[in-house]
Short mmCIF file of C-alpha atoms in Angstrom, two decimals:
data_model
loop_
_atom_site.label_atom_id
_atom_site.label_comp_id
_atom_site.label_asym_id
_atom_site.label_seq_id
_atom_site.Cartn_x
_atom_site.Cartn_y
_atom_site.Cartn_z
CA MET P 25 -9.83 -17.72 -0.10
CA THR P 26 -10.34 -17.79 -3.87
CA THR P 27 -8.01 -15.66 -5.97
CA ARG P 28 -10.20 -15.00 -8.99
CA LEU P 29 -8.35 -11.84 -9.99
CA LEU P 30 -4.79 -13.19 -9.88
CA ASP P 31 -5.75 -16.56 -11.32
CA GLY P 32 -8.14 -15.02 -13.86
CA PRO P 33 -7.34 -11.75 -15.68
CA GLY P 34 -4.09 -11.32 -13.76
CA ARG P 35 -2.63 -14.77 -14.27
CA THR P 36 0.00 -13.66 -16.83
CA LEU P 37 0.35 -9.99 -15.85
CA GLU P 38 3.73 -9.10 -14.37
CA CYS P 39 2.90 -5.42 -13.82
CA ILE P 40 0.38 -6.06 -11.02
CA HIS P 41 2.85 -6.48 -8.16
CA PRO P 42 5.08 -3.47 -8.96
CA LYS P 43 2.08 -1.18 -9.40
CA PHE P 44 0.53 -2.52 -6.18
CA MET P 45 3.73 -1.77 -4.23
CA VAL P 46 3.88 1.76 -5.61
CA ASP P 47 0.23 2.27 -4.63
CA LEU P 48 1.04 1.11 -1.10
CA VAL P 49 3.80 3.68 -0.73
CA GLN P 50 1.63 6.43 -2.23
CA GLY P 51 -1.15 5.57 0.18
CA GLY P 52 -3.96 8.11 0.40
CA ASP P 53 -2.42 10.22 -2.37
CA ALA P 54 -3.13 7.43 -4.86
CA LEU P 55 -6.81 7.41 -3.87
CA ARG P 56 -7.13 11.20 -3.98
CA HIS P 57 -5.52 11.51 -7.39
CA THR P 58 -7.67 8.85 -9.01
CA ARG P 59 -11.10 9.85 -7.58
CA GLN P 60 -12.22 6.25 -7.43
CA GLY P 61 -15.83 5.14 -7.04
CA PRO P 62 -17.14 2.40 -4.73
CA GLN P 63 -16.55 -0.36 -7.28
CA GLN P 64 -12.91 0.64 -7.76
CA LEU P 65 -12.31 0.82 -4.01
CA GLN P 66 -13.87 -2.62 -3.62
CA PHE P 67 -11.58 -3.95 -6.34
CA ARG P 68 -8.52 -2.57 -4.52
CA GLU P 69 -9.62 -4.34 -1.37
CA ARG P 70 -10.16 -7.63 -3.24
CA LEU P 71 -6.77 -7.37 -4.93
CA THR P 72 -5.08 -6.62 -1.61
CA GLN P 73 -6.64 -9.69 -0.01
CA GLU P 74 -5.64 -11.91 -2.95
CA ILE P 75 -2.03 -10.68 -2.97
CA MET P 76 -1.84 -11.31 0.76
CA THR P 77 -3.15 -14.83 0.21
CA HIS P 78 -0.70 -15.55 -2.63
CA THR P 79 2.26 -14.27 -0.62
CA ARG P 80 1.03 -15.85 2.65
CA LEU P 81 0.94 -12.48 4.39
CA ARG P 82 -2.67 -12.65 5.55
CA PRO P 83 -2.01 -11.16 9.03
CA TRP P 84 -1.09 -7.89 7.31
CA SER P 85 -4.39 -7.54 5.47
CA MET P 86 -6.69 -6.02 8.05
CA THR P 87 -9.59 -4.45 6.18
CA GLY P 88 -9.19 -0.68 5.91
CA MET P 89 -6.04 -0.55 8.03
CA LEU P 90 -3.66 -0.20 5.10
CA ASN P 91 -5.26 3.08 4.05
CA GLU P 92 -5.17 4.53 7.58
CA ASN P 93 -1.84 3.29 8.93
CA ALA P 94 1.26 4.57 7.09
CA ALA P 95 3.68 2.44 9.11
CA LEU P 96 1.70 -0.68 8.25
CA ARG P 97 1.59 0.20 4.54
CA LEU P 98 5.31 0.89 4.38
CA GLY P 99 6.10 -2.30 6.28
CA LEU P 100 4.00 -4.29 3.85
CA ALA P 101 5.62 -2.60 0.83
CA GLU P 102 9.06 -3.46 2.23
CA LYS P 103 8.03 -7.06 2.89
CA LEU P 104 6.57 -7.52 -0.61
CA ALA P 105 9.63 -5.90 -2.21
CA SER P 106 11.82 -8.45 -0.40
CA MET P 107 9.71 -11.33 -1.75
CA LEU P 108 9.02 -10.06 -5.28
CA ASP P 109 11.22 -8.10 -7.67
CA PRO P 110 9.56 -4.67 -7.98
CA GLY P 111 11.62 -3.69 -11.01
CA HIS P 112 13.52 -0.47 -11.65
CA LEU P 113 10.50 1.74 -12.35
CA ALA P 114 8.71 0.75 -9.14
CA LEU P 115 11.87 1.14 -7.03
CA THR P 116 12.46 4.60 -8.49
CA ARG P 117 8.88 5.73 -7.95
CA MET P 118 8.76 4.44 -4.39
CA THR P 119 12.03 6.21 -3.59
CA GLU P 120 10.79 9.49 -5.05
CA LYS P 121 7.51 9.29 -3.15
CA LEU P 122 9.18 8.52 0.17
CA GLN P 123 11.61 11.41 -0.28
CA SER P 124 8.77 13.74 -1.23
CA VAL P 125 6.70 12.84 1.84
CA ARG P 126 9.77 13.27 4.05
CA GLN P 127 10.44 16.74 2.64
CA GLN P 128 6.81 17.85 2.97
CA ALA P 129 6.42 16.57 6.53
CA SER P 130 7.72 19.81 8.05
CA LEU P 131 5.17 21.83 6.07
CA ARG P 132 2.16 19.88 7.26
CA THR P 133 1.38 17.73 10.29
CA PRO P 134 4.78 16.55 11.58
CA LEU P 135 5.45 12.82 11.40
CA SER P 136 6.48 10.94 14.50
CA PRO P 137 10.25 10.37 14.83
CA GLY P 138 9.72 6.63 14.37
CA LEU P 139 7.72 7.06 11.17
CA MET P 140 10.19 9.67 9.90
CA GLN P 141 13.00 7.15 10.41
CA GLN P 142 10.97 4.48 8.62
CA TYR P 143 10.58 6.79 5.60
CA ASP P 144 14.30 7.56 5.58
CA ASP P 145 15.40 3.94 5.95
CA LEU P 146 13.02 2.65 3.30
CA ALA P 147 13.87 5.43 0.82
CA SER P 148 17.58 4.65 1.25
CA HIS P 149 16.93 0.92 0.83
CA PHE P 150 14.87 1.34 -2.35
CA ARG P 151 17.34 3.88 -3.77
CA GLN P 152 20.26 1.47 -3.28
CA ARG P 153 18.29 -1.33 -4.91
CA ALA P 154 17.42 0.92 -7.87
CA VAL P 155 21.10 1.81 -8.35
CA TYR P 156 22.10 -1.86 -8.19
CA LYS P 157 19.27 -2.77 -10.59
CA GLU P 158 20.33 -0.10 -13.08
CA LYS P 159 23.93 -1.32 -13.00
CA ALA P 160 22.86 -4.94 -13.53
CA LEU P 161 20.50 -4.00 -16.39
CA THR P 162 23.23 -1.99 -18.14
CA GLN P 163 25.77 -4.79 -17.82
CA ARG P 164 23.41 -7.35 -19.33
CA GLY P 165 22.58 -5.10 -22.28
CA LEU P 166 19.51 -2.87 -22.29
CA THR P 167 18.49 -3.37 -25.93
CA VAL P 168 18.88 -7.15 -25.75
CA GLN P 169 16.65 -7.35 -22.70
CA ALA P 170 14.16 -4.92 -24.24
CA GLY P 171 13.92 -7.09 -27.34
CA GLU P 172 13.42 -10.27 -25.33
CA HIS P 173 10.76 -8.65 -23.17
CA SER P 174 8.93 -7.20 -26.17
CA GLU P 175 8.90 -10.58 -27.90
CA GLN P 176 7.54 -12.24 -24.76
CA ILE P 177 4.66 -9.77 -24.39
CA PHE P 178 3.66 -9.80 -28.05
CA THR P 179 3.77 -13.60 -28.04
CA ARG P 180 1.26 -13.59 -25.18
CA TRP P 181 -0.92 -11.14 -27.07
CA ARG P 182 -0.80 -13.29 -30.20
CA ALA P 183 -1.56 -16.45 -28.17
CA GLY P 184 -4.82 -14.91 -26.94
CA GLN P 185 -3.81 -14.41 -23.30
CA TYR P 186 -5.26 -10.88 -23.33
CA ASP P 187 -8.47 -11.81 -25.14
CA GLY P 188 -10.66 -11.11 -22.10
CA TRP P 189 -10.22 -7.38 -22.75
CA SER P 190 -11.42 -5.16 -25.56
CA LEU P 191 -9.20 -4.83 -28.64
CA ALA P 192 -7.79 -1.54 -27.39
CA GLY P 193 -7.64 -2.96 -23.86
CA ARG P 194 -5.34 -5.75 -25.06
CA CYS P 195 -3.00 -3.16 -26.50
CA TYR P 196 -3.10 -1.14 -23.29
CA ILE P 197 -2.30 -4.24 -21.22
CA ALA P 198 0.68 -5.03 -23.45
CA LEU P 199 2.00 -1.47 -23.17
CA GLU P 200 1.68 -1.48 -19.37
CA GLU P 201 3.49 -4.81 -19.16
CA LEU P 202 6.30 -3.34 -21.26
CA ARG P 203 6.44 -0.08 -19.30
CA TRP P 204 6.91 -1.77 -15.91
CA GLY P 205 9.46 -4.32 -17.18
CA ALA P 206 12.78 -4.56 -19.00
CA PHE P 207 11.49 -2.78 -22.12
CA GLY P 208 10.48 0.27 -20.12
CA ASP P 209 13.79 0.17 -18.23
CA ALA P 210 15.68 0.30 -21.53
CA CYS P 211 13.59 3.23 -22.78
CA ARG P 212 14.35 5.23 -19.61
CA LEU P 213 18.00 4.26 -19.11
CA ALA P 214 19.36 4.04 -22.68
CA ASN P 215 20.46 7.05 -24.72
CA ASP P 216 17.94 9.06 -26.72
CA ASP P 217 18.68 7.38 -30.05
CA VAL P 218 18.19 3.88 -28.65
CA ALA P 219 15.02 4.92 -26.83
CA ALA P 220 13.61 6.46 -30.02
CA MET P 221 14.38 3.28 -31.97
CA LEU P 222 12.65 1.12 -29.34
CA MET P 223 9.59 3.40 -29.40
CA ASP P 224 9.38 3.30 -33.19
CA ASP P 225 9.56 -0.50 -33.18
CA LEU P 226 6.91 -0.66 -30.45
CA ARG P 227 4.49 1.61 -32.32
CA GLY P 228 4.82 -0.43 -35.49
CA MET P 229 4.36 -3.83 -33.84
CA ALA P 230 1.49 -2.73 -31.60
CA ALA P 231 -0.39 -1.11 -34.50
CA ASN P 232 -0.07 -4.29 -36.57
CA TYR P 233 -1.25 -6.53 -33.73
CA LEU P 234 -4.16 -4.24 -32.90
CA ALA P 235 -5.21 -4.04 -36.55
CA GLN P 236 -5.08 -7.84 -36.91
CA GLY P 237 -7.69 -8.08 -34.16
CA ILE P 238 -10.19 -6.32 -36.37
CA ASN P 239 -8.91 -7.77 -39.69
CA ALA P 240 -7.94 -4.42 -41.15
CA ALA P 241 -4.89 -2.42 -42.11
CA PRO P 242 -3.26 -0.34 -39.33
CA SER P 243 -4.38 2.87 -41.07
CA THR P 244 -8.05 1.85 -41.56
CA ARG P 245 -10.40 3.87 -39.36
CA HIS P 246 -13.25 2.36 -37.35
CA PHE P 247 -15.90 3.75 -35.03
CA TYR P 248 -14.40 3.94 -31.53
CA HIS P 249 -16.83 1.53 -29.85
CA GLN P 250 -15.47 -1.30 -32.02
CA TRP P 251 -12.13 -0.83 -30.31
CA LEU P 252 -13.54 -0.40 -26.79
CA THR P 253 -16.18 -3.15 -26.52
CA THR P 254 -15.25 -5.87 -24.02
CA PRO P 255 -16.12 -9.41 -25.23
CA ALA P 256 -18.82 -11.18 -23.22
CA SER P 257 -17.46 -13.72 -20.74
CA PRO P 258 -18.19 -14.93 -17.18
CA ALA P 259 -15.21 -12.86 -15.96
CA LEU P 260 -16.14 -9.69 -17.85
CA VAL P 261 -16.45 -7.53 -14.72
CA ASP P 262 -13.13 -8.77 -13.31
CA HIS P 263 -11.38 -7.93 -16.57
CA LYS P 264 -12.94 -4.46 -16.67
CA ASP P 265 -12.01 -3.78 -13.04
CA MET P 266 -8.42 -4.97 -13.53
CA LEU P 267 -8.05 -2.72 -16.59
CA GLY P 268 -9.55 0.20 -14.68
CA TRP P 269 -7.10 -0.26 -11.80
CA LEU P 270 -4.08 -0.51 -14.10
CA GLY P 271 -5.16 2.73 -15.78
CA ASP P 272 -6.26 4.59 -12.66
CA TRP P 273 -3.43 7.10 -13.14
CA CYS P 274 -5.07 8.42 -16.32
CA GLN P 275 -6.79 11.81 -16.47
CA ALA P 276 -9.51 12.44 -19.07
CA ASP P 277 -8.00 15.72 -20.26
CA SER P 278 -4.32 14.69 -20.24
CA HIS P 279 -4.63 11.04 -21.37
CA PRO P 280 -7.92 10.90 -23.30
CA VAL P 281 -7.29 7.66 -25.20
CA SER P 282 -5.87 5.65 -22.27
CA TRP P 283 -8.66 7.04 -20.06
CA SER P 284 -11.35 6.00 -22.54
CA VAL P 285 -9.83 2.53 -22.95
CA THR P 286 -9.41 1.80 -19.23
CA GLN P 287 -12.03 3.80 -17.33
CA ASN P 288 -15.03 2.28 -19.07
CA TRP P 289 -17.32 3.01 -16.11
CA GLN P 290 -16.94 6.66 -17.13
CA THR P 291 -18.03 8.47 -20.29
CA VAL P 292 -15.55 8.54 -23.15
CA ALA P 293 -13.13 11.48 -22.90
CA LEU P 294 -13.69 14.49 -25.17
CA GLY P 295 -10.22 13.99 -26.64
CA MET P 296 -10.96 10.42 -27.72
CA PRO P 297 -11.33 10.33 -31.53
CA ARG P 298 -14.70 8.90 -32.57
CA LEU P 299 -13.26 7.50 -35.81
CA CYS P 300 -9.77 6.09 -35.35
CA SER P 301 -7.31 3.64 -36.82
CA ALA P 302 -5.14 1.16 -34.96
CA LYS P 303 -2.15 3.36 -35.74
CA ARG P 304 -3.75 6.45 -34.24
CA LEU P 305 -4.80 4.59 -31.09
CA VAL P 306 -1.36 3.09 -30.60
CA ASP P 307 0.47 6.37 -31.24
CA ALA P 308 -1.72 8.10 -28.65
CA MET P 309 -1.42 5.36 -26.00
CA VAL P 310 2.36 5.03 -26.42
CA GLU P 311 2.71 8.79 -25.97
CA GLU P 312 0.39 8.85 -22.95
CA ILE P 313 1.96 5.83 -21.24
CA PHE P 314 5.65 6.29 -22.06
CA GLY P 315 5.71 10.04 -22.64
#
């Protein structure tokens, strides 16, 4: 099977696997919250098949079964997490979701004892891994790792590895990469002063990089479509679909800029400024993504 998504727009993206694992654990809730259309559901199916191919777990990927069978989804999430490092954010989110489902089970249709035990065991496993991960991150130095991660992502941006997306899309991709990795870990686990310093540095660098893409100062305003237009390429649809999946958590009213940047099959959100500078876009996306 060809892996056009992972070898194309996803070839350098490290946030795909952790987000995919979290989606697996969330199951039907992820679909309900994002109100996805047919194209987005088809993309999820394609991505699932490609990840199964890359990890040589094809027997797991029975079409449609992952959405219907909780035990199968959780088993796959556990298997992937043993093969790939989910990262601290993904481990924390998966633990919280499993605990939430376990607590709500008595209020709705009861889970079978076997499935209940699977939730408990997996939540305990992910929680222990998150604790170990946090300890290891702290020992190695949060700010050092955040700086190294930030430099890596901005180097990729500067080298043109995100050029398949719109100008604002490139910025969004960089911010998601940072959120799911060591930079995001530092922002969540460090003290408030360190986190504020990291956020200030991020806003400044991202605004400068975004402005360079349009050959303007970070404070110069442009009509919004100049920021949101995806460059023509043979893989244009794949890039748009990947961006839409990464931003499928956005809501038009709560995250108007991130929604408008990522959900380009929808109309632009009312809260999206029609005239905006790189600085304003970055400030909004950083707040929506990390806030």
